[in-house]
CSV table of C-alpha atoms in Angstrom, one decimal:
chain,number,residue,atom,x,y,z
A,1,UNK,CA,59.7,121.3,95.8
A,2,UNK,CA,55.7,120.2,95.1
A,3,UNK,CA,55.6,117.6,97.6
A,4,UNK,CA,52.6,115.6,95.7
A,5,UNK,CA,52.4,112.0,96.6
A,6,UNK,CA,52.5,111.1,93.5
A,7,UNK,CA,56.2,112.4,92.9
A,8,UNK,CA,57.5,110.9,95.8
A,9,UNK,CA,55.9,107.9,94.6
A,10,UNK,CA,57.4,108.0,91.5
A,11,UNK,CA,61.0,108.7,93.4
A,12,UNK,CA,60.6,105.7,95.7
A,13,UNK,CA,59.0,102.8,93.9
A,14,UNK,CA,59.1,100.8,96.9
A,15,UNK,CA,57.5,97.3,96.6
A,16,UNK,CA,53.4,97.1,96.8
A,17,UNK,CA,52.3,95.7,100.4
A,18,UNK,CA,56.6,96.7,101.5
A,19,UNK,CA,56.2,98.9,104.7
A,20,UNK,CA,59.3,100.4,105.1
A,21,UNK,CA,59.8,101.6,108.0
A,22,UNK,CA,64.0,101.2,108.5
A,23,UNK,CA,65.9,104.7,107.1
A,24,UNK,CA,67.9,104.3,110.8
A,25,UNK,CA,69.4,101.1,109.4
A,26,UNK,CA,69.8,101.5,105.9
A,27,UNK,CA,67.3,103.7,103.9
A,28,UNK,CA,66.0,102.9,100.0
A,29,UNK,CA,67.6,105.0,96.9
A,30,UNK,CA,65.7,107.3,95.5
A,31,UNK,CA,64.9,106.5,92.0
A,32,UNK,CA,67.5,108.8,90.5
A,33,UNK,CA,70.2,107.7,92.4
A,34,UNK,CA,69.6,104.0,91.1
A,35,UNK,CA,69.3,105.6,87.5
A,36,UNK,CA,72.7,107.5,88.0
A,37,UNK,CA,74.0,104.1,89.1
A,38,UNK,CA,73.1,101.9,86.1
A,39,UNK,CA,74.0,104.6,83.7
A,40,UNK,CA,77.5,105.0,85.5
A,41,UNK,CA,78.0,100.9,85.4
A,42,UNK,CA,76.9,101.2,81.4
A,43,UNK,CA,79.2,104.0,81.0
A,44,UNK,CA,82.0,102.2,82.6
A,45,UNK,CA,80.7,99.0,80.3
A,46,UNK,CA,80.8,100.5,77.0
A,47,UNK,CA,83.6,103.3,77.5
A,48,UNK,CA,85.9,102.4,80.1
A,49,UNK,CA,87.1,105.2,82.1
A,50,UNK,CA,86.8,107.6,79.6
A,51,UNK,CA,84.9,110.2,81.5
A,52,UNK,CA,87.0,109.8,84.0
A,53,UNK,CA,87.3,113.4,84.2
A,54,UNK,CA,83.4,114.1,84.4
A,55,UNK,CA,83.3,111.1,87.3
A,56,UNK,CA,85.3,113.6,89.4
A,57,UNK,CA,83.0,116.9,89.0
A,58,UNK,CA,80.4,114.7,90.8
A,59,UNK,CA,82.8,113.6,93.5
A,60,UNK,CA,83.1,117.6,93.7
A,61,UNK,CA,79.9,118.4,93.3
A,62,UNK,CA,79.0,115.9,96.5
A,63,UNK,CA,81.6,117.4,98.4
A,64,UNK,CA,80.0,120.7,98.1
A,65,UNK,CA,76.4,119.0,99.0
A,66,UNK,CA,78.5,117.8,102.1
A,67,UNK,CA,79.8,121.1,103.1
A,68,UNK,CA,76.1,122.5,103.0
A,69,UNK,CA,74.6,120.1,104.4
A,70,UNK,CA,76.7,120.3,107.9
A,71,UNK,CA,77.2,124.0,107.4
A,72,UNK,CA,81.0,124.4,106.9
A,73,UNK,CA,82.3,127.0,105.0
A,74,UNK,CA,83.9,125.5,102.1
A,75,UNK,CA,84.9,121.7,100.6
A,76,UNK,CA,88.4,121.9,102.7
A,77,UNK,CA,87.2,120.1,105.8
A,78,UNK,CA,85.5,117.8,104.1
A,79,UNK,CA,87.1,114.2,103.3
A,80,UNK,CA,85.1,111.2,102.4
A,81,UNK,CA,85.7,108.1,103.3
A,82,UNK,CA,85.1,104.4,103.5
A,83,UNK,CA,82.2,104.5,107.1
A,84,UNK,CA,81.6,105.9,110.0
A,85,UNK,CA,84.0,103.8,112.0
A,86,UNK,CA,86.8,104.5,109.8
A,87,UNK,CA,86.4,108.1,110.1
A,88,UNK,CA,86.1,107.7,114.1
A,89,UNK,CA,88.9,105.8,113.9
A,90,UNK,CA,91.1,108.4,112.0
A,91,UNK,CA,89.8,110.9,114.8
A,92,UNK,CA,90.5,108.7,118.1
A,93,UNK,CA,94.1,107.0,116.8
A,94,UNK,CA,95.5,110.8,115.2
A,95,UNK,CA,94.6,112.7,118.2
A,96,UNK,CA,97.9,113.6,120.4
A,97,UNK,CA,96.7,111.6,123.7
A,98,UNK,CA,98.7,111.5,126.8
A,99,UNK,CA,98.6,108.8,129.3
A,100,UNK,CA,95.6,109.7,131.6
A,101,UNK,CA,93.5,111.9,129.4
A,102,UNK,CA,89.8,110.7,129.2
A,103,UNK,CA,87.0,110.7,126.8
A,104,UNK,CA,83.6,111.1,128.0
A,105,UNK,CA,80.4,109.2,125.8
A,106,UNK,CA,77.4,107.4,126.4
A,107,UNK,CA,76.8,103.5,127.5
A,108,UNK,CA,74.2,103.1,125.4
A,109,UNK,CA,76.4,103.9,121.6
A,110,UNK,CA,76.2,102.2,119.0
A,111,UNK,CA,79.3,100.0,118.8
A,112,UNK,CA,81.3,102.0,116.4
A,113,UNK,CA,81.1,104.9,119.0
A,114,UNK,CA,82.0,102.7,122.1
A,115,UNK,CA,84.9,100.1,120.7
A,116,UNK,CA,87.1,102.5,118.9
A,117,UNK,CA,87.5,105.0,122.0
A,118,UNK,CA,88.0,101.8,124.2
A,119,UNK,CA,90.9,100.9,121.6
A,120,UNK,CA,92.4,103.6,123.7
A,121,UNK,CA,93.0,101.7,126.6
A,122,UNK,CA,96.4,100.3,125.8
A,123,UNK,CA,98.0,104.6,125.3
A,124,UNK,CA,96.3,104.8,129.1
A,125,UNK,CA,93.1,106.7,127.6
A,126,UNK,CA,89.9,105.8,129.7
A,127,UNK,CA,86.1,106.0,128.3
A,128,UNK,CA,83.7,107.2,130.7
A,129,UNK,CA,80.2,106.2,129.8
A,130,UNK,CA,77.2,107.7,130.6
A,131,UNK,CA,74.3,105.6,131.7
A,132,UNK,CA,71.8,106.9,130.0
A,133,UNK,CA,68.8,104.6,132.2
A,134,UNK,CA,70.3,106.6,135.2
A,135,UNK,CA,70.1,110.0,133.3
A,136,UNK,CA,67.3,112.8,133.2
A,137,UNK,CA,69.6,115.3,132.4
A,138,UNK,CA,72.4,113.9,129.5
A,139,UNK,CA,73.8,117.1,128.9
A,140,UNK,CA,74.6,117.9,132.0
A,141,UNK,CA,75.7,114.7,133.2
A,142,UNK,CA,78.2,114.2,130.4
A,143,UNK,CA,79.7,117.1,131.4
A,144,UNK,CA,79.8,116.2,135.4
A,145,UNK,CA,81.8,113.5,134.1
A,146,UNK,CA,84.4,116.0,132.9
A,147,UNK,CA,87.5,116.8,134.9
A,148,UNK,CA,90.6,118.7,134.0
A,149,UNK,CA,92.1,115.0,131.8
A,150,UNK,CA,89.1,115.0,129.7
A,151,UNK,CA,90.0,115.5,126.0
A,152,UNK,CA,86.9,114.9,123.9
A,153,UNK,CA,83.6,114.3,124.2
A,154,UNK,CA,82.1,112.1,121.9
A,155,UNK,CA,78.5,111.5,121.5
A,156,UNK,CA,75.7,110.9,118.6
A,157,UNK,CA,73.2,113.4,117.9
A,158,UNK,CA,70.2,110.9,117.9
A,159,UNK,CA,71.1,107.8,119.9
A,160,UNK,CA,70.1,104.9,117.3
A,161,UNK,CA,68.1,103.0,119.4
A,162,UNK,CA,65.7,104.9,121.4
A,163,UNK,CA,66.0,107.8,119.2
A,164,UNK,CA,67.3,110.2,122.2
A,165,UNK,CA,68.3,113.9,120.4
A,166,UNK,CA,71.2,115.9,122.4
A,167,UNK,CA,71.4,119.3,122.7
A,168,UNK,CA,74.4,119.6,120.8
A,169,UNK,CA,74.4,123.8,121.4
A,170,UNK,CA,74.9,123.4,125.1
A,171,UNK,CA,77.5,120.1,124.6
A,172,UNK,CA,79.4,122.7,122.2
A,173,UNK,CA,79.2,125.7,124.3
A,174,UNK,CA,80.5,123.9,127.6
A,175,UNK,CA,83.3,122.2,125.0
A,176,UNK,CA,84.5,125.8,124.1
A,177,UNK,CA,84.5,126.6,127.7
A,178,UNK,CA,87.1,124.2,128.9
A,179,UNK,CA,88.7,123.7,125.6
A,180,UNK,CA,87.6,120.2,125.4
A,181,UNK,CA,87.8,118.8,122.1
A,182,UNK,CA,83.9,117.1,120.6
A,183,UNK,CA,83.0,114.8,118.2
A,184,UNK,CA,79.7,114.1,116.6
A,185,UNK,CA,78.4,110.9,115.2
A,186,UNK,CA,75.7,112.7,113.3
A,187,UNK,CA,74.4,109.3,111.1
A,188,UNK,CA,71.4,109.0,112.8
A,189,UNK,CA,70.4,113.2,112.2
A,190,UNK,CA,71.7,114.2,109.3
A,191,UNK,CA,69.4,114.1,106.4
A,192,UNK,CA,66.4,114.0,109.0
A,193,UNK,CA,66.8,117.4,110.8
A,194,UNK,CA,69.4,120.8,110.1
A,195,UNK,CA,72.8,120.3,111.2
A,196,UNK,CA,74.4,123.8,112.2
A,197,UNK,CA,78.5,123.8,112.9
A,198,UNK,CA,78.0,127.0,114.1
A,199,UNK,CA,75.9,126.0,116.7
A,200,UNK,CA,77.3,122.9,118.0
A,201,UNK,CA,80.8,124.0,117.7
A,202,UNK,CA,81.8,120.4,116.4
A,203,UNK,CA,85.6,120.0,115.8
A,204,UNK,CA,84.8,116.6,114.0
A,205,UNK,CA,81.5,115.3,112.4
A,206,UNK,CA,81.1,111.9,111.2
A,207,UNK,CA,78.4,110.2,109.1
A,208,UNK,CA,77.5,107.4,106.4
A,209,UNK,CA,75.2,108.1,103.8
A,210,UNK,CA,72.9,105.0,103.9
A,211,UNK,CA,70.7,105.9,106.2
A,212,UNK,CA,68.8,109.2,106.1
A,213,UNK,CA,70.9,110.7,103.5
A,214,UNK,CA,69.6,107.9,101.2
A,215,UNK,CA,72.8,106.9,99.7
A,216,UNK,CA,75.0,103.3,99.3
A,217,UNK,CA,76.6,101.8,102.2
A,218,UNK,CA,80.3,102.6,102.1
A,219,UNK,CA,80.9,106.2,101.6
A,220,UNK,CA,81.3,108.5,104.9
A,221,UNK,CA,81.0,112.1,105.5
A,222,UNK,CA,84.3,113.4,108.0
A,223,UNK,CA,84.1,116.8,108.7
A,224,UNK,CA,87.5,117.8,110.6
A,225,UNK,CA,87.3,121.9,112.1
A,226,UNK,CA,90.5,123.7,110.2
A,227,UNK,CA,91.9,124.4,113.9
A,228,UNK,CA,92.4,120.1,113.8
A,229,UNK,CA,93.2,119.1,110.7
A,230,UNK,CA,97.0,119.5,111.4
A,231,UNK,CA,96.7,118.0,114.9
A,232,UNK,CA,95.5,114.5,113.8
A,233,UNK,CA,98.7,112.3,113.1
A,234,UNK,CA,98.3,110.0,109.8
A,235,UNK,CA,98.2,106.2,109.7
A,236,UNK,CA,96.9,105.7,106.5
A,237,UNK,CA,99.4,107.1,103.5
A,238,UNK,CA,98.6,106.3,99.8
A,239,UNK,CA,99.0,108.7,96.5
A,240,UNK,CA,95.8,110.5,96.3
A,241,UNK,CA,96.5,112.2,100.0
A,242,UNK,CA,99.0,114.0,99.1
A,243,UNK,CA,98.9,118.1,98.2
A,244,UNK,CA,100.0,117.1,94.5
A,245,UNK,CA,97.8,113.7,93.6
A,246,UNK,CA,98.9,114.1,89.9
A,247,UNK,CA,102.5,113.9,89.9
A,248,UNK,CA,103.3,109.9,90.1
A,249,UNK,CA,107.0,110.7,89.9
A,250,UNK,CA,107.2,113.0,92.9
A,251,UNK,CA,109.6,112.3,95.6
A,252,UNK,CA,109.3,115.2,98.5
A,253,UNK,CA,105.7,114.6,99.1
A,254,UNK,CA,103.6,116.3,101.3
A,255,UNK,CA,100.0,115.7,102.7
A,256,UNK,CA,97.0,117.8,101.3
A,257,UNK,CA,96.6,120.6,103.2
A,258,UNK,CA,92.9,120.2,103.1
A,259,UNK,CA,90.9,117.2,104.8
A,260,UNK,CA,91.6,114.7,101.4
A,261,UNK,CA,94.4,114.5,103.6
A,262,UNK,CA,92.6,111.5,105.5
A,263,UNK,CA,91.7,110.0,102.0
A,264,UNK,CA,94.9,107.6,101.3
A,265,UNK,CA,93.7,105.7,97.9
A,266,UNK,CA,91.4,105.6,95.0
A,267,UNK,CA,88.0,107.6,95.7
A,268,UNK,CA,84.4,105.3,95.3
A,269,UNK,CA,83.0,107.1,92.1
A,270,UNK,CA,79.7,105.2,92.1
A,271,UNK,CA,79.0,105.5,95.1
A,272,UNK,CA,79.5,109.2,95.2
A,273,UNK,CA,77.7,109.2,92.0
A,274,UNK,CA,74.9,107.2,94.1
A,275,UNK,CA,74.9,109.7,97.0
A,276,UNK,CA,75.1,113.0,95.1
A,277,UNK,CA,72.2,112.4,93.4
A,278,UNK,CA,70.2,111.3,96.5
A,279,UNK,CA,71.2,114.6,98.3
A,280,UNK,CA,70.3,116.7,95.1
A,281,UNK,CA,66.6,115.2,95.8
A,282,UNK,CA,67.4,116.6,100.1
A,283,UNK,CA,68.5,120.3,98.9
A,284,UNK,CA,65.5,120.1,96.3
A,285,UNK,CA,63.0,119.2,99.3
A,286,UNK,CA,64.9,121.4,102.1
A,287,UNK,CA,66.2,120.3,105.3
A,288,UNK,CA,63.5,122.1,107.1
A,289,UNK,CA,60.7,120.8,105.1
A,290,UNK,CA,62.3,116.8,105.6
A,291,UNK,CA,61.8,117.9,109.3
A,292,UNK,CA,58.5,119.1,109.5
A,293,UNK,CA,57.0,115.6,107.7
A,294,UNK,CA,59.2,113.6,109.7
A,295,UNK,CA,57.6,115.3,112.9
A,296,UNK,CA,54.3,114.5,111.5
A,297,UNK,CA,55.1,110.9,110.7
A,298,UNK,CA,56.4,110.5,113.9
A,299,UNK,CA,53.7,112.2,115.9
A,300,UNK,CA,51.4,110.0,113.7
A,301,UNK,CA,53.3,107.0,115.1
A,302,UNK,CA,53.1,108.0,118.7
A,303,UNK,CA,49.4,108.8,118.7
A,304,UNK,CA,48.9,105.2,117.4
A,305,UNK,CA,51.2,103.7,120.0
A,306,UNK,CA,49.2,105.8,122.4
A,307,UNK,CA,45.7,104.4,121.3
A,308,UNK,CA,46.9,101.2,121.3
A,309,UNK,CA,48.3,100.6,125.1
A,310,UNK,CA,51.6,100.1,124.3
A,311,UNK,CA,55.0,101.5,125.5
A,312,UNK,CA,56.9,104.5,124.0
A,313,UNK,CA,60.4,103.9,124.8
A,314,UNK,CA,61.4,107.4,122.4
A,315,UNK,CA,61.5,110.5,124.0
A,316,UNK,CA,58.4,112.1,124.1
A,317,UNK,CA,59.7,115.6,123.8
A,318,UNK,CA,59.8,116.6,120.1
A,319,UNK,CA,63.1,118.5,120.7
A,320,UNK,CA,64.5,115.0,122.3
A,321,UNK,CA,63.5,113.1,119.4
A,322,UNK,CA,64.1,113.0,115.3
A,323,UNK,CA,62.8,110.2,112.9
A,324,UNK,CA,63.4,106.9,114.8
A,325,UNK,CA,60.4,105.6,117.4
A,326,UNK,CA,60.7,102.2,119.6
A,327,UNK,CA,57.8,100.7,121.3
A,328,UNK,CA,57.3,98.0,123.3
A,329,UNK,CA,54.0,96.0,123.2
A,330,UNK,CA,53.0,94.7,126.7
A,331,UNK,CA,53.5,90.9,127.5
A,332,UNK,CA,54.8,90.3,123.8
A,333,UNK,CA,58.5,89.8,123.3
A,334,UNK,CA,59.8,91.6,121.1
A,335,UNK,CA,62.2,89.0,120.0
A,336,UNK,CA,59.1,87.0,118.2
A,337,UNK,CA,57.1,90.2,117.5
A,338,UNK,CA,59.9,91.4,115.0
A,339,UNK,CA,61.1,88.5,113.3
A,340,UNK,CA,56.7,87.9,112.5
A,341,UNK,CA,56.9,91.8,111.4
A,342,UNK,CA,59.6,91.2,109.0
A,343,UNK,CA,57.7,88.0,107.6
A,344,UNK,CA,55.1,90.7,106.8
A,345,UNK,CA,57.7,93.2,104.9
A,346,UNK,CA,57.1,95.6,107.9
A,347,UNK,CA,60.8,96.6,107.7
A,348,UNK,CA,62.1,97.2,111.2
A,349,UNK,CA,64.5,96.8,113.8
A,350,UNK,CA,64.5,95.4,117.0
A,351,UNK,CA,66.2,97.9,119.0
A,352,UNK,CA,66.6,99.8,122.4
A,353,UNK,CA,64.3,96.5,124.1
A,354,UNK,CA,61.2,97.3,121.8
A,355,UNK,CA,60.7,97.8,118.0
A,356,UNK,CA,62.1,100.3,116.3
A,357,UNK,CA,60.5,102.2,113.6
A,358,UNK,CA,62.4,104.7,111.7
A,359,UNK,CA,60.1,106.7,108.8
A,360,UNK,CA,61.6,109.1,106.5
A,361,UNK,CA,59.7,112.5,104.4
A,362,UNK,CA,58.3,110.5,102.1
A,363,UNK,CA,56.7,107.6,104.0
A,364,UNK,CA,52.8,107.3,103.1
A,365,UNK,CA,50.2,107.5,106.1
A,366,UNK,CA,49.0,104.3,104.2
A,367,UNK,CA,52.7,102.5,105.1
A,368,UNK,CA,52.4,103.8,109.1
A,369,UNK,CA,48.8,102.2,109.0
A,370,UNK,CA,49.3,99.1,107.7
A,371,UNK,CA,52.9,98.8,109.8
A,372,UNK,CA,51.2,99.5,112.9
A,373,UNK,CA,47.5,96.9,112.0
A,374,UNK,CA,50.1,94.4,111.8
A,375,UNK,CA,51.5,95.2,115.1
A,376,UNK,CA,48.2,95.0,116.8
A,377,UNK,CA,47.0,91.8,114.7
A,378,UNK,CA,50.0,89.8,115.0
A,379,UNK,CA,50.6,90.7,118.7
A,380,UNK,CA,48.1,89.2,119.5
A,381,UNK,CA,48.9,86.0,118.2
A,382,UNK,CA,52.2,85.8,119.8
């Protein structure tokens, strides 16, 4: 794709004087997607569900943008469904536990990836959490925290509030080892950087589409490896996860035998309509080329923290990092620092102790510039 500012400008029509700076929390539309949505809602206004039919070639089509986009083989380990926690909650409540078993994570999770494995408790499941403040090596502590009851490990691939990557090769490799089960929380990487199942060796991967993919809120990526799919026991039963969908009159049901298995009702059309035309605009631009600016707008961001005295709290190493930086400016708190940023449409977070900032491909130099003279001009006002 020609990458001239001008396109991307024309694709995100962001507000004049809006830095956005917030793809980690939820990320802006690209223009097609929100043209794909209003002609969807006037289609649906003036026709009903007539193309009913055509609404499920792009649910197809998204499920093959999926499949590429984590690297699996086909559509048949793909299922979509509602979020993130949903998915990790299909993974952690279907898996055959035994009293005793353990599954090994990290402290410092977002809360989807803490509570549902300590909704465990009750079957006699522990969660062992990694410290990650007590941790130069993460890899190889989370597997010192292994022992012959642990069952999964399940970690995300950029921590979403420092920004921390994992080697997910070497998490993968050791998995395969000791034929420990591992699950990715991938929302905070994919769309940002190249996902490889090969090389990770993930058995599940879980993701929503609002954040780097650029899609609505409420429609998740599960991928489930084919040597799982059968293993996870079903909780959630409804007529379109079944291997025959059509057939309203059939008694001797059984589940799909791909991953729609874990999709129990109704699919959400627009938002697949929503989130297959942002991840055309990803395969157009190419996952290595979204890295590659991301890297620049990142490095960008650390140089400036760098000039300006204040704290990197990301990982400085470019392999242990991916699109989100948090700072910390000395003797300001960031508890008044981000509330005055927002005030200023410096969209943000307040994250990991510091500020986090979370650019995408198509952030100007002119957005990181302005974000970061408000930083220095309102700090020191606070």
């Amino acid at each position: 794709m020609n990458l001239r500012q001008h396109s991307l400008a024309e694709e995100f029509p962001l507000v004049p004087g809006l830095s956005h700076l917030n793809h980690a929390a939820v990320g802006p539309w690209p223009r097609r997607s929100a043209e794909v949505v209003r002609r969807f809602a006037e289609d649906n206004a003036a026709r009903g569900s007539l193309a009913y039919l055509d609404w499920l070639e792009v649910e197809a089509r998204l499920r093959e943008r999926l499949a590429r986009l984590v690297g699996s083989p086909d559509t048949s380990t793909i299922a979509l469904l509602k979020n993130t926690s949903e998915a990790l909650s299909v993974i952690a409540h279907g898996l055959p536990w035994r009293a005793g078993d353990n599954v090994v994570g990290i402290a410092q999770e977002f809360p989807s990836n803490r509570i549902v494995w300590e909704s465990l408790a009750p079957r006699g499941v522990d969660w062992r959490a990694l410290d990650l403040e007590q941790s130069s090596d993460p890899e190889g502590d989370l597997c010192a925290l292994c022992d012959e009851h642990t069952r999964l490990i399940a970690v995300s691939w950029v921590q979403y509030a420092r920004g921390l990557r994992l080697d997910l090769a070497r998490l993968g490799a050791f998995c395969r080892e000791r034929d420990i089960l591992f699950c990715v929380d991938a929302i905070q990487g994919l769309g940002a950087l190249p996902f490889s199942l090969a090389d990770s060796g993930a058995d599940f991967v879980v993701a929503d589409g609002h954040k780097w993919m650029l899609g609505p809120e409420g429609l998740a990526l599960l991928h489930v490896a084919a040597t799982q799919r059968e293993r996870l026991e079903l909780h959630q039963f409804g007529w379109h996860m079944v291997a025959d969908p059509g057939d309203f009159e059939q008694r001797d049901w059984s589940p799909a035998p791909e991953a729609r298995r874990f999709e129990c009702g109704s699919p959400n059309l627009l938002a697949a309509h929503a989130l297959e035309s942002s991840l055309s605009l990803l395969e157009e631009v190419g996952t290595t080329t979204i890295e590659t600016l991301i890297r620049q707008r990142v490095d960008w961001l650390i140089a400036a923290i760098d000039r300006h005295g204040f704290e990197l709290l990301t990982p400085r190493p470019p392999e242990r990092r991916a699109g989100i930086v948090t700072f910390r400016v000395p003797d300001v708190a960031s508890e008044h620092l981000y509330p005055a940023l927002m005030r200023q449409q410096v969209l943000c977070a307040q994250r990991g102790g510091g500020i986090r900032f979370s650019p995408h491909f198509h952030t100007t130099e002119e957005t990181l510039e302005r974000a970061m003279s408000e930083v220095t001009r309102l700090s020191s006002t606070l």
